[in-house]
Short mmCIF file of C-alpha atoms in Angstrom, two decimals:
data_model
loop_
_atom_site.label_atom_id
_atom_site.label_comp_id
_atom_site.label_asym_id
_atom_site.label_seq_id
_atom_site.Cartn_x
_atom_site.Cartn_y
_atom_site.Cartn_z
CA MET A 23 53.64 -44.17 -89.43
CA TYR A 24 52.54 -40.63 -89.06
CA VAL A 25 53.49 -37.54 -91.14
CA LEU A 26 52.40 -33.96 -90.70
CA ASP A 27 52.81 -31.79 -93.79
CA GLY A 28 51.55 -28.26 -93.11
CA GLU A 29 47.88 -28.74 -92.28
CA TRP A 30 47.67 -32.22 -93.84
CA GLU A 31 48.16 -35.35 -91.79
CA PHE A 32 48.97 -38.75 -93.23
CA ASN A 33 49.17 -42.02 -91.28
CA ILE A 34 49.24 -45.69 -91.86
CA ASP A 35 48.00 -48.15 -89.30
CA ALA A 36 47.70 -51.95 -89.41
CA LEU A 37 45.63 -54.52 -87.58
CA GLN A 38 47.71 -57.64 -88.11
CA ASP A 39 46.35 -61.17 -88.42
CA VAL A 40 43.03 -60.39 -86.77
CA PHE A 41 40.59 -61.45 -89.48
CA ASP A 42 39.01 -64.78 -90.23
CA PRO A 43 40.85 -66.70 -93.04
CA GLU A 44 37.49 -66.77 -94.82
CA ALA A 45 37.88 -63.04 -95.54
CA LYS A 46 39.27 -63.17 -99.06
CA SER A 47 38.96 -59.54 -100.14
CA ILE A 48 38.66 -56.06 -98.69
CA ALA A 49 34.91 -56.24 -99.44
CA ASP A 50 34.70 -58.97 -96.85
CA LEU A 51 35.80 -56.46 -94.24
CA SER A 52 33.23 -53.80 -95.14
CA ASP A 53 31.07 -54.40 -92.01
CA TYR A 54 34.12 -53.98 -89.70
CA CYS A 55 35.17 -50.76 -91.57
CA ALA A 56 31.62 -49.32 -91.41
CA SER A 57 31.37 -49.98 -87.70
CA ARG A 58 34.73 -48.39 -87.06
CA ASP A 59 33.73 -45.36 -89.19
CA SER A 60 30.54 -44.86 -87.13
CA ALA A 61 32.59 -44.41 -84.01
CA TYR A 62 35.57 -42.58 -85.57
CA TYR A 63 33.59 -39.99 -87.56
CA ASP A 64 31.73 -38.63 -84.50
CA GLY A 65 31.13 -35.33 -86.28
CA GLY A 66 29.32 -37.05 -89.12
CA ILE A 67 30.02 -39.36 -92.04
CA ILE A 68 30.34 -37.49 -95.34
CA LYS A 69 30.75 -40.60 -97.45
CA ALA A 70 30.17 -44.09 -96.06
CA SER A 71 32.69 -46.78 -96.85
CA ARG A 72 32.68 -47.65 -100.55
CA PRO A 73 34.89 -49.64 -102.95
CA LEU A 74 37.74 -47.81 -104.68
CA VAL A 75 40.66 -49.00 -106.83
CA SER A 76 43.79 -47.01 -106.44
CA ASN A 77 47.00 -47.91 -108.26
CA GLY A 78 45.53 -51.36 -108.97
CA THR A 79 44.72 -52.02 -105.34
CA ASP A 80 41.21 -52.77 -104.14
CA MET A 81 40.31 -50.52 -101.20
CA LEU A 82 37.42 -49.26 -99.17
CA TYR A 83 37.15 -45.52 -98.86
CA SER A 84 35.29 -43.31 -96.42
CA GLU A 85 35.33 -39.71 -95.26
CA GLY A 86 33.89 -37.79 -92.36
CA ARG A 87 34.31 -35.24 -89.66
CA ARG A 88 35.43 -35.40 -85.99
CA THR A 89 34.04 -33.13 -83.34
CA GLU A 90 37.43 -32.64 -81.81
CA TYR A 91 38.76 -31.12 -85.12
CA PRO A 92 35.84 -29.27 -86.68
CA GLY A 93 37.86 -27.58 -89.42
CA PHE A 94 39.15 -30.77 -91.00
CA VAL A 95 37.97 -33.68 -93.20
CA PHE A 96 39.19 -37.16 -92.29
CA THR A 97 39.49 -39.99 -94.80
CA ALA A 98 40.23 -43.71 -94.42
CA TYR A 99 41.57 -45.84 -97.27
CA ASP A 100 41.43 -49.53 -96.18
CA LEU A 101 43.16 -52.42 -97.91
CA LYS A 102 43.63 -56.04 -97.07
CA GLN A 103 47.04 -57.69 -97.02
CA GLY A 104 46.88 -61.35 -95.99
CA GLN A 105 44.75 -61.46 -92.87
CA SER A 106 45.66 -57.89 -91.94
CA LEU A 107 43.85 -54.61 -92.47
CA ILE A 108 46.02 -51.66 -93.50
CA THR A 109 44.38 -48.27 -93.06
CA VAL A 110 45.79 -45.12 -94.69
CA GLY A 111 44.36 -42.06 -92.96
CA ILE A 112 44.55 -38.63 -94.60
CA SER A 113 43.13 -35.48 -93.03
CA TYR A 114 43.17 -32.00 -94.44
CA PRO A 115 41.48 -28.61 -93.86
CA SER A 116 37.78 -28.52 -94.77
CA LYS A 117 38.45 -25.55 -97.08
CA GLU A 118 40.35 -27.97 -99.34
CA TYR A 119 37.42 -30.46 -99.61
CA GLY A 120 36.21 -31.26 -103.14
CA LYS A 121 38.98 -29.32 -104.96
CA THR A 122 40.66 -30.95 -107.92
CA SER A 123 44.07 -30.17 -106.38
CA THR A 124 43.10 -31.99 -103.20
CA LEU A 125 42.00 -35.05 -105.16
CA ARG A 126 45.29 -35.04 -107.06
CA ARG A 127 47.31 -34.76 -103.89
CA VAL A 128 45.44 -37.72 -102.28
CA GLU A 129 45.98 -39.81 -105.42
CA GLU A 130 49.65 -39.01 -105.33
CA LEU A 131 49.91 -40.02 -101.67
CA LEU A 132 48.11 -43.28 -102.33
CA ARG A 133 50.40 -44.01 -105.38
CA GLY A 134 53.42 -43.53 -103.20
CA ILE A 135 52.53 -46.36 -100.90
CA GLU A 136 54.32 -49.58 -101.67
CA LEU A 137 53.33 -52.51 -99.59
CA THR A 138 55.32 -55.72 -99.63
CA GLN A 139 54.26 -59.16 -98.48
CA PRO A 140 55.89 -60.23 -95.27
CA GLU A 141 58.74 -62.68 -95.78
CA GLU A 142 57.98 -66.26 -94.84
CA THR A 143 60.17 -67.53 -92.07
CA ALA A 144 62.03 -70.75 -92.82
CA GLY A 145 61.03 -73.76 -90.77
CA THR A 146 63.56 -75.27 -88.42
CA ALA A 147 65.81 -77.93 -89.74
CA GLU A 148 65.32 -81.48 -88.51
#
C-alpha cells in the first residue's frame, strides 16, 4: 500500500513467511532490520533501529536520509506478525523533523493501522 498526502508518503510493505520459526518477537529480527537500514538510508542513519511500543504493538523504529531525496526524512516502523515482517514507512520534508506536530501526525498514522491475523484455511475433508 502506498499513499501520498502532500509532501508526506506513507507505505506498508510485508515480507511474508520468510523468518525462522525461532524468531518469537520483533527484537529477534533486529539484525535483519539494521542490515536493511544500512543499505536503505544511504544518506545517513539519523536513529538506528530501536524498540518502540505504539498502540500496544512492539515495533522497531529507525530513521535516516536517502541521497536520492535530500530534502526528506525517511522512517521505518517494523512489526512482526507470525513469521512475517510488516514495515510501515513514513517520509516527510526535513523541515518537519523534530516538530511536535510531526510526532503527533506519525502517532496518528500508526494508530490507524489495524492488522488482522490471516485466516486459517480449513483442511480438506477425508
